[in-house]
Coordinates of C-alpha atoms in Angstrom, one line a residue:
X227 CA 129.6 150.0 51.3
X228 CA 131.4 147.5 53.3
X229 CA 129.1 148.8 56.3
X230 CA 125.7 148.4 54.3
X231 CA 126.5 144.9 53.3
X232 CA 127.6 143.7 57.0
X233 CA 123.9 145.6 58.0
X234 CA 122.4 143.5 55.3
X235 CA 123.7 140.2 56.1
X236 CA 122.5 141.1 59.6
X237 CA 119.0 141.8 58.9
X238 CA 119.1 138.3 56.9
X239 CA 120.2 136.4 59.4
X240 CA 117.6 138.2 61.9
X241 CA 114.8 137.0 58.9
X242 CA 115.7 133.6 58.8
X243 CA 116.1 133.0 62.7
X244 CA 112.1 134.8 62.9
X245 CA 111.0 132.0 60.4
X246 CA 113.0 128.9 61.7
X247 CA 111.4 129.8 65.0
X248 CA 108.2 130.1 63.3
X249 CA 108.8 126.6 61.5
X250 CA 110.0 124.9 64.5
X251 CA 107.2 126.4 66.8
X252 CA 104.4 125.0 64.2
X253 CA 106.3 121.5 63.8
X254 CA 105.5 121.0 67.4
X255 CA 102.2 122.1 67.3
X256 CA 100.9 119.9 65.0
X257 CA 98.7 117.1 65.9
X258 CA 95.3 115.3 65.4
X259 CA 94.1 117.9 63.2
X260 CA 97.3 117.3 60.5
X261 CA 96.7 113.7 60.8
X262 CA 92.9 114.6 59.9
X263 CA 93.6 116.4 57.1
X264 CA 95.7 113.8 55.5
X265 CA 93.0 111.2 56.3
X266 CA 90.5 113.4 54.2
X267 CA 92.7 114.7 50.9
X268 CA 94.0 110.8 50.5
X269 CA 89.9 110.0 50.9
X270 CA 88.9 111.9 48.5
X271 CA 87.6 110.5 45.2
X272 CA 88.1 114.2 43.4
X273 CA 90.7 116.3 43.3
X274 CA 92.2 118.6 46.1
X275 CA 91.3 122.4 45.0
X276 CA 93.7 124.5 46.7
X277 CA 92.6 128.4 46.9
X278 CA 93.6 131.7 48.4
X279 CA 93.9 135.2 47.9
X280 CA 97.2 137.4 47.3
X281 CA 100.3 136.0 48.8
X282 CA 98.2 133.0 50.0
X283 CA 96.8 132.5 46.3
X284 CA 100.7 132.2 45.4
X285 CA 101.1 129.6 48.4
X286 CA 97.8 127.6 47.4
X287 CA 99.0 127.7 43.4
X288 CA 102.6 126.1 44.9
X289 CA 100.4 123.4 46.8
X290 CA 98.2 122.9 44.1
X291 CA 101.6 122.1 42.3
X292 CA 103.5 119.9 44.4
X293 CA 100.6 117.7 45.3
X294 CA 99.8 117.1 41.4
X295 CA 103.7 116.5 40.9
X296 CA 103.6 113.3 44.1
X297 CA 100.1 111.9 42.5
X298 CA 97.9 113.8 44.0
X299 CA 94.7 115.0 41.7
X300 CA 95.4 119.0 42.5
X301 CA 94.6 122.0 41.0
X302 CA 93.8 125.8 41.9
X303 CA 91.0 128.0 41.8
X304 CA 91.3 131.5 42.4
X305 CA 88.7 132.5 44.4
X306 CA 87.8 136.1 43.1
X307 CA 87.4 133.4 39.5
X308 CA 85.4 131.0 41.2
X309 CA 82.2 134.3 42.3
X310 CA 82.1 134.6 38.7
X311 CA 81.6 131.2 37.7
X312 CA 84.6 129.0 38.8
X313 CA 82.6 127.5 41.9
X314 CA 81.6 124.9 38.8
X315 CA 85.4 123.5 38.8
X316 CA 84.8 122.2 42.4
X317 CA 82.8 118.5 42.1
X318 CA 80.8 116.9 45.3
X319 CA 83.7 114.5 45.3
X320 CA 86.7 117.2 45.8
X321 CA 88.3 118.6 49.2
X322 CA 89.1 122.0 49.6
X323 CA 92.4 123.5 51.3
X324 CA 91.7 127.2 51.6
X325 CA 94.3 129.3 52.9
X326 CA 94.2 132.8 54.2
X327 CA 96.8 134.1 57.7
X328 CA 94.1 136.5 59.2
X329 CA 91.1 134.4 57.8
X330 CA 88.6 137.4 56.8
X331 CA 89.7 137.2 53.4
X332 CA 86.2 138.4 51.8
X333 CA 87.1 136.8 48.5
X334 CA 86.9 133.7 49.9
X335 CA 83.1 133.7 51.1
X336 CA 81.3 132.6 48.1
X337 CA 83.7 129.5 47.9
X338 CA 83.1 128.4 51.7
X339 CA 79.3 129.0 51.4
X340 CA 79.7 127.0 48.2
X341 CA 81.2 123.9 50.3
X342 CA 78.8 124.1 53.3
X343 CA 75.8 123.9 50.9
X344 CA 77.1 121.1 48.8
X345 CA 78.8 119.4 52.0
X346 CA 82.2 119.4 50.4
X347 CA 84.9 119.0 52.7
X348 CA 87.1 122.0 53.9
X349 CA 90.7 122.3 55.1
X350 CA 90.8 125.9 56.5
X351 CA 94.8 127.0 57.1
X352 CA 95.2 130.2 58.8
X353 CA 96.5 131.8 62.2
X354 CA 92.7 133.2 63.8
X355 CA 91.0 130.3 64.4
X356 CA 87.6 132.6 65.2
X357 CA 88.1 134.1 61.6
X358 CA 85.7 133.5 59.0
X359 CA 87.6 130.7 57.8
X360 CA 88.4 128.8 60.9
X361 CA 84.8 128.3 61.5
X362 CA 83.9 127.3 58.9
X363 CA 86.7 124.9 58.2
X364 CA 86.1 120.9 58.7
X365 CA 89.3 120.7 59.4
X366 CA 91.5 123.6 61.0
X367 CA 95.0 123.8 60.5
X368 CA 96.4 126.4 63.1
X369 CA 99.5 128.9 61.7
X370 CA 101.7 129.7 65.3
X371 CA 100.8 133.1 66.1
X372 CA 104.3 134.1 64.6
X373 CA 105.6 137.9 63.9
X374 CA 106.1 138.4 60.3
X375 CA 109.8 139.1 59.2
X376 CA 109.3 143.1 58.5
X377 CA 107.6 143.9 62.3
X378 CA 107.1 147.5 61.0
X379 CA 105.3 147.0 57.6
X380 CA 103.9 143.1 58.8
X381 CA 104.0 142.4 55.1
X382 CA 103.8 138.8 54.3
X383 CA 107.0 136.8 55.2
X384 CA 106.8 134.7 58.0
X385 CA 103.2 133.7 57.5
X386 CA 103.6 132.8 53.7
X387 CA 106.8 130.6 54.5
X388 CA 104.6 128.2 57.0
X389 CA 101.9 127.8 54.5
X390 CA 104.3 126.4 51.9
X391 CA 105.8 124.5 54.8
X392 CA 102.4 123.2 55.9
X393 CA 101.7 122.6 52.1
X394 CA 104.6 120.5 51.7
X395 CA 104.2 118.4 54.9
X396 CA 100.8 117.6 54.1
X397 CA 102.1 116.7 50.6
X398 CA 105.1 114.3 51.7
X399 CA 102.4 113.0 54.3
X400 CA 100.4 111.9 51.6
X401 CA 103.0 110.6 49.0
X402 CA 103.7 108.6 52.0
X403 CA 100.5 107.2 52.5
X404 CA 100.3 106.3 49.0
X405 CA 103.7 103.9 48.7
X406 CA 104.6 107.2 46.0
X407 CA 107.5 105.9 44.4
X408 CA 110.6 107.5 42.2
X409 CA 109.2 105.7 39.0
X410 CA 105.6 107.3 39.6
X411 CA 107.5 110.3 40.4
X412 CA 109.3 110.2 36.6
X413 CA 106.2 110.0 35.4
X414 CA 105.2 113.6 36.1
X415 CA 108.8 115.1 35.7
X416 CA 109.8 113.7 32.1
X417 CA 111.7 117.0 31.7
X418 CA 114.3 119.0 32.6
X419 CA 117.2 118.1 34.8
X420 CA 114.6 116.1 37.1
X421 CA 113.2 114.5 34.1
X422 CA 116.8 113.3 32.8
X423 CA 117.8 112.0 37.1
X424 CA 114.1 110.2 37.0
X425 CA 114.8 108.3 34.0
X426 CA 115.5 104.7 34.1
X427 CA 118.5 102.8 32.8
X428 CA 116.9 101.0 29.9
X429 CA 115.5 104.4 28.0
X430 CA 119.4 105.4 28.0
X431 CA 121.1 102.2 27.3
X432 CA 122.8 100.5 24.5
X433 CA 121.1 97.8 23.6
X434 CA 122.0 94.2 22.4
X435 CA 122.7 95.2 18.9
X436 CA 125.9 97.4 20.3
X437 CA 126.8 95.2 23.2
X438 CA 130.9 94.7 23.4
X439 CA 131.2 90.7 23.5
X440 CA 133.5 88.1 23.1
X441 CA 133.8 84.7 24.7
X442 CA 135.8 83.7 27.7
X443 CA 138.0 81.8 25.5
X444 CA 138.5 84.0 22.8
X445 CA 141.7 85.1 21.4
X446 CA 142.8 89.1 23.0
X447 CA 143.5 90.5 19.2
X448 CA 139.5 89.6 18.5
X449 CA 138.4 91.5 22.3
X450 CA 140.8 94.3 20.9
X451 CA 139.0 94.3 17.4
X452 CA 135.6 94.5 19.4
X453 CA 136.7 97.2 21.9
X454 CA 137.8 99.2 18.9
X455 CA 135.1 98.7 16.9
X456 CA 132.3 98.9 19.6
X457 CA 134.0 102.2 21.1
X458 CA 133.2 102.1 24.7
X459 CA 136.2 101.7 26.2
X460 CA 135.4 98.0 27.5
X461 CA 134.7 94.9 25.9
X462 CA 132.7 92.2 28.0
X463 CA 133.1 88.7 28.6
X464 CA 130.5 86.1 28.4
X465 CA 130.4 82.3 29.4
X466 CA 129.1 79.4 27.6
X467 CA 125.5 80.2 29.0
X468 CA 125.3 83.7 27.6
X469 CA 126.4 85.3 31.4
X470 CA 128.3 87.7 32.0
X471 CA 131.6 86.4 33.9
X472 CA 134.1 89.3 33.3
X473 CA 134.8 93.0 32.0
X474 CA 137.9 93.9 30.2
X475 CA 139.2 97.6 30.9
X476 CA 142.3 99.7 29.4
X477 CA 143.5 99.1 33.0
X478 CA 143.1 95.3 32.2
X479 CA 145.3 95.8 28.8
X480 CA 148.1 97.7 30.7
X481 CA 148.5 95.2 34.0
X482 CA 148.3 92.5 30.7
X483 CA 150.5 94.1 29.0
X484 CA 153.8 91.6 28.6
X485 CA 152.4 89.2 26.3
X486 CA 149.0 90.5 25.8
X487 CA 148.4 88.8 22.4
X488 CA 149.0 85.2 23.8
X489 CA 146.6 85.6 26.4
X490 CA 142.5 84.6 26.2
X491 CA 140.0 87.3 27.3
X492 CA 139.5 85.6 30.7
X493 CA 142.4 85.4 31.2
X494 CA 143.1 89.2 31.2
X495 CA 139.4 90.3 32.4
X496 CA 138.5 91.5 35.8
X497 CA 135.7 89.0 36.8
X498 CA 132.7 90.0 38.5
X499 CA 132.1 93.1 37.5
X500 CA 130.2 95.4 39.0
X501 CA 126.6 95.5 36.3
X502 CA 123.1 97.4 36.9
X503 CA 119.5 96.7 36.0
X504 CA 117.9 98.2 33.3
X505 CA 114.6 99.2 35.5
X506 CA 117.0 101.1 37.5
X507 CA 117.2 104.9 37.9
X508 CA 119.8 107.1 35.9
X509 CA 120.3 108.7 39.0
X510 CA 121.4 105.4 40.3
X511 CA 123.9 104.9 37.5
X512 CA 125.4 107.9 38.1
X513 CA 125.9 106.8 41.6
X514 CA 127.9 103.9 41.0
X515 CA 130.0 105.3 38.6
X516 CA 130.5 107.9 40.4
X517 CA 131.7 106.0 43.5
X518 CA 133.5 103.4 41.6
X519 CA 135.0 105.7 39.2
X520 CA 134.1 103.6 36.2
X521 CA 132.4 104.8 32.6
X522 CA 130.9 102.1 31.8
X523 CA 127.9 99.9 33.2
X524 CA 126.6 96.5 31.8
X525 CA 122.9 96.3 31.9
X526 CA 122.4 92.7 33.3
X527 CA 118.9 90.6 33.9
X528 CA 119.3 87.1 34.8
X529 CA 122.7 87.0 34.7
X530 CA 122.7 88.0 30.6
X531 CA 124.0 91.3 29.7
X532 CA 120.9 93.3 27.9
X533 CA 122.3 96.7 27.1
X534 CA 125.4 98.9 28.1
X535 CA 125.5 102.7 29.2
X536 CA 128.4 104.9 29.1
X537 CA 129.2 108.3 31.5
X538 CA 128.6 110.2 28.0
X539 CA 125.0 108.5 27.9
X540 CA 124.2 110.1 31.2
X541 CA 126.0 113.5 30.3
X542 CA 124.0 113.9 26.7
X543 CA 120.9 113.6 28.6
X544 CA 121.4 116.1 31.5
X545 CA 121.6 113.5 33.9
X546 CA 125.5 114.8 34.8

């Protein structure tokens, strides 16, 4: 047993070095054509209709997927679908990213006739560039001429991992071009363990109904009474403006704690505390807390405390 598993680890290691190879070898191929191809998907007034057949299909279905996901208008069409009727899905004003590795897949011919006759603009990805596809491709993206991971049985390995690579670059690429940013991101990923990180501060915060206050001159038995009753474990501290000066911690209470009572909350607050903004990212809360090893954040705009958030805010949404 202990043999076989030493043989597998072997034969992974030997599969991953093929495709980092593969990876690398195409990351230094690309060129004017990638730059090209970018230009024409983030031109495009339609969508981006990614096809492909088999393993590719799977590939061009991932595309389709992640380019919707970083604002891209994406979707797939299977290409056996589109022969029977499909071909209506794809508008004057789309782009097409067909993928196939050896290019002669025969599915694929009534969709590339379909774009020459209605001029609509094709991205042909695939490793013959005198296939069936790479001539008739506007634009050809070039797979390395790379050995699949199983030599013997040449099944798809090596060729399917550089078209979700390619598909990713081209995706980032054009996110990039865009100014994509994490809130537009959120907007697509409101679920999930990604929705919960993409969420901003102010859809998890306390707001000013439950905010722990007292005045910089009040008494500490009243910032005790609010700190109980309030049940964060912190009580802020405000000015005469309304700002927040100062946060008051159980750490606070204990260096405090030889004549507690007779003291004023500012007197016994740590000033300057660190706060966040409520169009912040959860994510970013986390961070700081995190870092700081605090549980609790102020929400401050202009200086005025707005909301509050605890570490258990974060955890009951699946931030944590």
């Amino acid at each position: 047993m202990t043999d076989t598993i030493s043989d597998a680890v072997a034969v992974g290691r030997r599969v991953l070095s093929i495709e980092a190879q593969a990876l690398s070898q195409m990351a230094d191929g690309l060129g004017e054509a990638f730059t090209e191809a970018v230009r024409v998907m983030h031109d495009a007034k339609g969508r981006i209709v990614c096809t492909g057949m088999g393993k590719s299909g799977h590939v061009a279905r991932k595309i389709a997927a992640t380019l919707a996901s970083t604002g891209s208008q994406a979707m797939f069409v299977h290409p056996a679908e589109a022969s029977h009727g499909d071909l209506g899905m794809i508008g004057p004003d789309d782009v097409v990213l067909a993928l196939s590795k050896s290019g002669e897949a025969r599915e694929l011919a009534d969709t590339l006739t379909y774009c020459k006759r209605f001029s609509i603009p094709l991205i042909a990805v695939t490793a013959v560039a005198t296939s069936q596809l790479g001539k008739a491709g506007d634009v050809l993206l070039l797979l390395p001429d790379a050995p699949e991971a199983t030599a013997e049985v040449n099944a798809p390995t090596t060729s399917t991992t550089l078209q979700i690579a390619l598909g990713d670059a081209l995706a980032v690429a054009l996110l990039e071009s865009r100014g994509f940013t994490a809130s537009d991101f959120r907007v697509f990923h409101p679920g999930g363990k990604l929705g919960a990180v993409l969420r901003s501060v102010a859809d998890l915060m306390h707001g000013a109904e439950e905010l722990p206050l007292v005045a910089e001159g009040a008494p500490m038995g009243e910032a005790l009474l609010v700190m109980s009753q309030k049940r964060f474990g912190a009580v802020g501290v405000t000015d005469a403006a309304g700002a927040l000066v100062g946060l008051i911690t159980d750490g606070d209470l204990r260096r405090h704690m030889d004549g507690l009572m007779g003291h004023t909350a500012g007197q016994v607050m740590t000033r300057s505390p660190l706060v966040i903004a409520s169009g912040a990212l959860a994510a970013e809360a986390l961070k700081v807390m995190n870092e700081r090893r605090i549980t609790v954040l102020f929400v401050v705009e202009a200086g005025k405390p707005v909301g509050v958030l605890h570490v258990h805010d974060l955890l009951r949404a699946g931030v944590i």
